[in-house]
CSV table of C-alpha atoms in Angstrom, one decimal:
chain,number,residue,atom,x,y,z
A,19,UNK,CA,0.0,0.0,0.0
A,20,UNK,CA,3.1,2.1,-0.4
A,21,UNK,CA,1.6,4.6,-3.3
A,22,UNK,CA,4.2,7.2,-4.2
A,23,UNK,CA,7.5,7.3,-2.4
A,24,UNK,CA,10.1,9.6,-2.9
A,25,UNK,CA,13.8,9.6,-1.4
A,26,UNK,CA,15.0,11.6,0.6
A,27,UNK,CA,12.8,13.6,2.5
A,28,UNK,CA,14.9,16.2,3.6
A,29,UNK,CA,18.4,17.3,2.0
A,30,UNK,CA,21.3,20.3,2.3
A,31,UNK,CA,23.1,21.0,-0.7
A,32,UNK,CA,26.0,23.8,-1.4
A,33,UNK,CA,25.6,25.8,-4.0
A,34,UNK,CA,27.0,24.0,-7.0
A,35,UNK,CA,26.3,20.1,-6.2
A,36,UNK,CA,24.4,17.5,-7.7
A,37,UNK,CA,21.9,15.9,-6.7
A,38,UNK,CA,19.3,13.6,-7.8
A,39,UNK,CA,15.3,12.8,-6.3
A,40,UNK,CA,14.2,10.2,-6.2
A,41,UNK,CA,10.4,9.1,-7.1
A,42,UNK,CA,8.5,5.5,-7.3
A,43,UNK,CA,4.9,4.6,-7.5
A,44,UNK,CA,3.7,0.9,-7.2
A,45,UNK,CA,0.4,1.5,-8.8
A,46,UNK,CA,1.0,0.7,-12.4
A,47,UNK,CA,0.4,4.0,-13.2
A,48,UNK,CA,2.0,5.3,-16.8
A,49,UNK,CA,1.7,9.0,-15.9
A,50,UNK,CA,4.4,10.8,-13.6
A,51,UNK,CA,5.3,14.2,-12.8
A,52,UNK,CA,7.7,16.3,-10.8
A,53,UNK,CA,6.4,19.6,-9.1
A,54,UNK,CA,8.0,22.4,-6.7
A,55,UNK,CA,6.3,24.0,-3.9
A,56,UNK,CA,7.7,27.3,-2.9
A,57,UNK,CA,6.5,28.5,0.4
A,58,UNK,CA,2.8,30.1,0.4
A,59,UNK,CA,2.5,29.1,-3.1
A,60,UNK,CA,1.1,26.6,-5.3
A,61,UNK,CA,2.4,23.7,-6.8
A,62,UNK,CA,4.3,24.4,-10.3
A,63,UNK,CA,4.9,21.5,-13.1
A,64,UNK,CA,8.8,20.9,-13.6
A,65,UNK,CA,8.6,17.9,-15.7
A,66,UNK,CA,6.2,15.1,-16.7
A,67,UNK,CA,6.3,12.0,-18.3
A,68,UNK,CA,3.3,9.9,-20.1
A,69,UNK,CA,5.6,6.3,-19.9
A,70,UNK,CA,8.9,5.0,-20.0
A,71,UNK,CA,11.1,6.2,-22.4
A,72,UNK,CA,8.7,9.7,-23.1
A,73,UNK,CA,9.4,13.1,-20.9
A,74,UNK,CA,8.0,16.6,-21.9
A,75,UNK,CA,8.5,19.9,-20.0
A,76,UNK,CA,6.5,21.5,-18.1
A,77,UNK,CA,6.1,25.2,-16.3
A,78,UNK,CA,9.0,25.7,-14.7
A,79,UNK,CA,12.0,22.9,-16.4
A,80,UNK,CA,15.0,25.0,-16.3
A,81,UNK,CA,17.6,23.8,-14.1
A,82,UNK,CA,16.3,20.4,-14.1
A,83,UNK,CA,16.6,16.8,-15.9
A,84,UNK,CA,14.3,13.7,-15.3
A,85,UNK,CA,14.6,10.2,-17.4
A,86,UNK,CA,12.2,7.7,-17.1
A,87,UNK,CA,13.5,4.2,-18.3
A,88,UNK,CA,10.6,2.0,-16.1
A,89,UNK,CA,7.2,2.6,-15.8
A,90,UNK,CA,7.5,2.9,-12.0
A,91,UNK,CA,10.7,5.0,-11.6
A,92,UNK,CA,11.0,9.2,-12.3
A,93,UNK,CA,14.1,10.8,-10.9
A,94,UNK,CA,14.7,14.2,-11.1
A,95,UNK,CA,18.3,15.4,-11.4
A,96,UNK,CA,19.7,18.8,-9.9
A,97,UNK,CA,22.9,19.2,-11.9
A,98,UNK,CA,24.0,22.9,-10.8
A,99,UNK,CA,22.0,23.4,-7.5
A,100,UNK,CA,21.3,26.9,-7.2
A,101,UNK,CA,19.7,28.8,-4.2
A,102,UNK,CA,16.5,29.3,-6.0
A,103,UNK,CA,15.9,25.6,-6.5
A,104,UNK,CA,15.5,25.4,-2.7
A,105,UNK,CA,12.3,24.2,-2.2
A,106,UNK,CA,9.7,21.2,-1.5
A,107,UNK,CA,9.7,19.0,-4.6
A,108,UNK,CA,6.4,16.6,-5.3
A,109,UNK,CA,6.6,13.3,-7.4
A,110,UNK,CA,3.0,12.5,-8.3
A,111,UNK,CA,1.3,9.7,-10.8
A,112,UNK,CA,-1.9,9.3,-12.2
A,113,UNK,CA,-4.1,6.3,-13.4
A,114,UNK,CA,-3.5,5.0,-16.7
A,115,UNK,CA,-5.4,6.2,-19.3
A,116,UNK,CA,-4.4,10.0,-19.6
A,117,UNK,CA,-3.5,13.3,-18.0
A,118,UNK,CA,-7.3,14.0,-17.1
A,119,UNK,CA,-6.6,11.4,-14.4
A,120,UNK,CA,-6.2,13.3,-10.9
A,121,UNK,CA,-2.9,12.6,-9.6
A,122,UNK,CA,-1.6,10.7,-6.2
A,123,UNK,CA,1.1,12.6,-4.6
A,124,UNK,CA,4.2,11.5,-2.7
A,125,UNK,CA,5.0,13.3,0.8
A,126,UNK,CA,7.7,15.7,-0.6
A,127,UNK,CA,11.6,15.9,-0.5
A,128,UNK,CA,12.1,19.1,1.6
A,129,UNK,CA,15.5,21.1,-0.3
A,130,UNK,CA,17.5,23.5,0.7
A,131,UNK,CA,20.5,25.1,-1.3
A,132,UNK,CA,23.2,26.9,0.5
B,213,UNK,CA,1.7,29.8,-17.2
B,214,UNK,CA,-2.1,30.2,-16.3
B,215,UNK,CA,-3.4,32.3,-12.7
B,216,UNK,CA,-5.4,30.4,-10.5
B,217,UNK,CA,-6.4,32.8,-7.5
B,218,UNK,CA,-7.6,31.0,-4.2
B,219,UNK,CA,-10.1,33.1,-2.3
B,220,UNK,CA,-10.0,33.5,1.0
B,221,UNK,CA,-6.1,33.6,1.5
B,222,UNK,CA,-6.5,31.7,4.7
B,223,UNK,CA,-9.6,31.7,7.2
B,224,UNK,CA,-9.9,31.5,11.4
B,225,UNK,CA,-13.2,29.7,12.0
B,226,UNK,CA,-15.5,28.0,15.0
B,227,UNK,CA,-15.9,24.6,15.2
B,228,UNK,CA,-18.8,23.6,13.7
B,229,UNK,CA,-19.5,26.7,11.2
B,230,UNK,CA,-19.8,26.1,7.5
B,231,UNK,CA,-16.7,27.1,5.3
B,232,UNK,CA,-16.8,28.6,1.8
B,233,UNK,CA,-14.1,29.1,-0.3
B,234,UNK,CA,-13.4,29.2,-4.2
B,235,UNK,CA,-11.0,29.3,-7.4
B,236,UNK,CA,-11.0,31.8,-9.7
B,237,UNK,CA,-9.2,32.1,-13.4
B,238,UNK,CA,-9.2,34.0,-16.6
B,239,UNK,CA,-8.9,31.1,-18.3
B,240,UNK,CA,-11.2,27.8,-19.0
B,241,UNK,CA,-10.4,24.8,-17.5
B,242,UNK,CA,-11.6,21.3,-18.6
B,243,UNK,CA,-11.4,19.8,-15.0
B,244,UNK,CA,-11.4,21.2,-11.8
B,245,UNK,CA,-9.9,19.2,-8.5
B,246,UNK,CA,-9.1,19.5,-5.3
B,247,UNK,CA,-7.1,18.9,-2.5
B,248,UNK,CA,-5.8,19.1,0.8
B,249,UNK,CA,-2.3,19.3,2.2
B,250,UNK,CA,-1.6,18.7,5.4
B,251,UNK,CA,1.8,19.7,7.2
B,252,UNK,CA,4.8,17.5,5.8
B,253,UNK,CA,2.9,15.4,3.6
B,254,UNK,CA,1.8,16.1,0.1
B,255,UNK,CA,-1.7,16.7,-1.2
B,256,UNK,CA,-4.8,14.8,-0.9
B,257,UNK,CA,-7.2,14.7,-3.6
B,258,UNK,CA,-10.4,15.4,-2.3
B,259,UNK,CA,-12.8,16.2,-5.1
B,260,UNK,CA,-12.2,15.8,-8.5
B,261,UNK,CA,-14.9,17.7,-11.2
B,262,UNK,CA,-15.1,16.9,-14.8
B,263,UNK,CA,-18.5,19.0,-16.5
B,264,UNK,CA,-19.2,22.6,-16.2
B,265,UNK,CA,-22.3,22.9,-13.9
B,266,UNK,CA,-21.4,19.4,-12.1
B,267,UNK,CA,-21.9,19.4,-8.1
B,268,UNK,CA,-20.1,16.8,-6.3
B,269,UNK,CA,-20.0,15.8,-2.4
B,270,UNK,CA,-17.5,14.0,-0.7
B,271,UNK,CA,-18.8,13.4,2.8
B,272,UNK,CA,-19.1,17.1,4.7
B,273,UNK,CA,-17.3,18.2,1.4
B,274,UNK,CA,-19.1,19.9,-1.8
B,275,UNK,CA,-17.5,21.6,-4.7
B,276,UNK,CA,-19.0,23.1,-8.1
B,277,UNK,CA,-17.8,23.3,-11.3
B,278,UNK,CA,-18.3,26.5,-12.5
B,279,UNK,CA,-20.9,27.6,-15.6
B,280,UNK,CA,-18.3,29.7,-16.7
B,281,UNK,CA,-15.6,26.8,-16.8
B,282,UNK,CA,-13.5,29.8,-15.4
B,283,UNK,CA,-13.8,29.0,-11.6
B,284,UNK,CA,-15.1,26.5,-9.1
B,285,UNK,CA,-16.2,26.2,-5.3
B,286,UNK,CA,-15.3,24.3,-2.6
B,287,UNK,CA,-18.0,24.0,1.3
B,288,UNK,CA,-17.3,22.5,4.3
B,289,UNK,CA,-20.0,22.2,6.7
B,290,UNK,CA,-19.7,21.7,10.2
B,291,UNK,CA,-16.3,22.0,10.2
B,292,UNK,CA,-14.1,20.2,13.2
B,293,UNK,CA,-10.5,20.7,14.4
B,294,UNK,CA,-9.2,17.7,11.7
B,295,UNK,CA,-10.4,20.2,8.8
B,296,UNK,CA,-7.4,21.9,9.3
B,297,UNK,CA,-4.9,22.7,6.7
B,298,UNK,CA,-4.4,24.0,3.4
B,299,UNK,CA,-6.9,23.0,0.5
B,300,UNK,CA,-5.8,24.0,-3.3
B,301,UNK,CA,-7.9,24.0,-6.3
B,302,UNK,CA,-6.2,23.0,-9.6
B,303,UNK,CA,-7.6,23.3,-13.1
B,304,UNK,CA,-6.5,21.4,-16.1
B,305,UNK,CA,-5.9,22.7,-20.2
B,306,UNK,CA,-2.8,20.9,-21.1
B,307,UNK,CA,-1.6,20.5,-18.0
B,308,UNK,CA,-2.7,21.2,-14.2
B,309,UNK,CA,-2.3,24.1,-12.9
B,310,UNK,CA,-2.4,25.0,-9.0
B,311,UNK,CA,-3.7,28.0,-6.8
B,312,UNK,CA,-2.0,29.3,-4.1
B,313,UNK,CA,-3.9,27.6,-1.5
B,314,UNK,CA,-6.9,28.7,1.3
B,315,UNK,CA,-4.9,27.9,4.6
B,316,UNK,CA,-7.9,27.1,7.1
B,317,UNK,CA,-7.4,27.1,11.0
B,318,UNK,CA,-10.7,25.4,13.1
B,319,UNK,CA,-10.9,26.4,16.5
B,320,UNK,CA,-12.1,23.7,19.0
């Protein structure tokens, strides 16, 4: 009954490092997607993916990479972190058939860049 | 990217009272949802809306879908103290988009 889970929850970086978050659902679901949640704000698309093998951008993509070679795996990769990439990052997923479906949210990897 | 503006910003309430609360856009939206986020975990759909007009209930919960496809409502009646927390609309064209939230405090 795990759902989405996403690794780590919390994490320091300096300004500079790599990093990369992780995201897996269990729930056969071919849609995925990465958002950021900066404080007293909404959530804003980074990337999304409709299956393995297919990413697209979404709102906010710059500064970010994601691959997606299984259906239940989407990590996002930090390859410059930056001070305004500190933020909460959600994975979510959605049921199969489309991105209509609403989405199942992890619990959020908490970042902060120094 | 599109402007989703949550209405109230956040609300102090009674235990027990009825909440109102809604989602606003100058855009139309093909679905409306929403959901609530409680501290350190990420958010729960609550009610998801698929036709312009359509009223849905989840429990104490209602939401509309707008006429206008441009906004949507969410009620809570009766409130009580496990209400609390931040609800968020989102509306879907292409992608979903999210409002800033309605952060809502019950007081026992």
């Amino acid at each position: 009954n795990a759902g989405v889970t996403q690794t780590p929850k919390f994490r320091i970086l300096k300004i500079g490092q790599s990093m990369t978050l992780q995201c897996a659902q269990d729930m056969n679901h071919n849609y995925m997607y990465w958002y950021r949640q900066d404080p007293g704000m909404g959530l804003k698309l980074i990337y999304y993916s409709v299956g393995a093998g297919i990413t697209d951008k979404g709102e906010v993509p710059n500064g970010y990479n994601v691959s997606r070679s299984t259906t239940e795996d989407f990590p996002l990769r930090l390859e410059l972190a930056a001070p305004s990439q500190t933020s909460v990052y959600f994975c979510a997923s959605s049921y199969p058939g489309g991105v209509v479906q609403p989405q199942h949210f992890g619990d959020g990897t908490r970042l902060s860049i120094l | 990217g599109q402007q989703l503006n949550q209405s109230p910003q956040s609300m102090f309430i009674q235990e027990g009272e009825d909440v109102s609360m809604n989602c606003t856009s100058s855009s139309i939206f093909n679905t409306w949802l929403w959901y609530k986020q409680e501290p350190g975990e990420g958010p729960v759909l609550l009610i998801a809306l698929y036709k312009a007009g359509e009223l849905t209930s989840n429990g104490r919960l209602t939401a509309q879908f707008g006429i206008t496809r441009k906004d949507s409502f969410l009620n809570i009646s009766a409130s009580i103290p496990s209400d609390v927390g931040i609800y968020f609309c989102a509306g879907l064209v292409n992608q979903f988009y999210f409002g800033t939230g309605t952060s809502l405090t019950v007081i026992p």
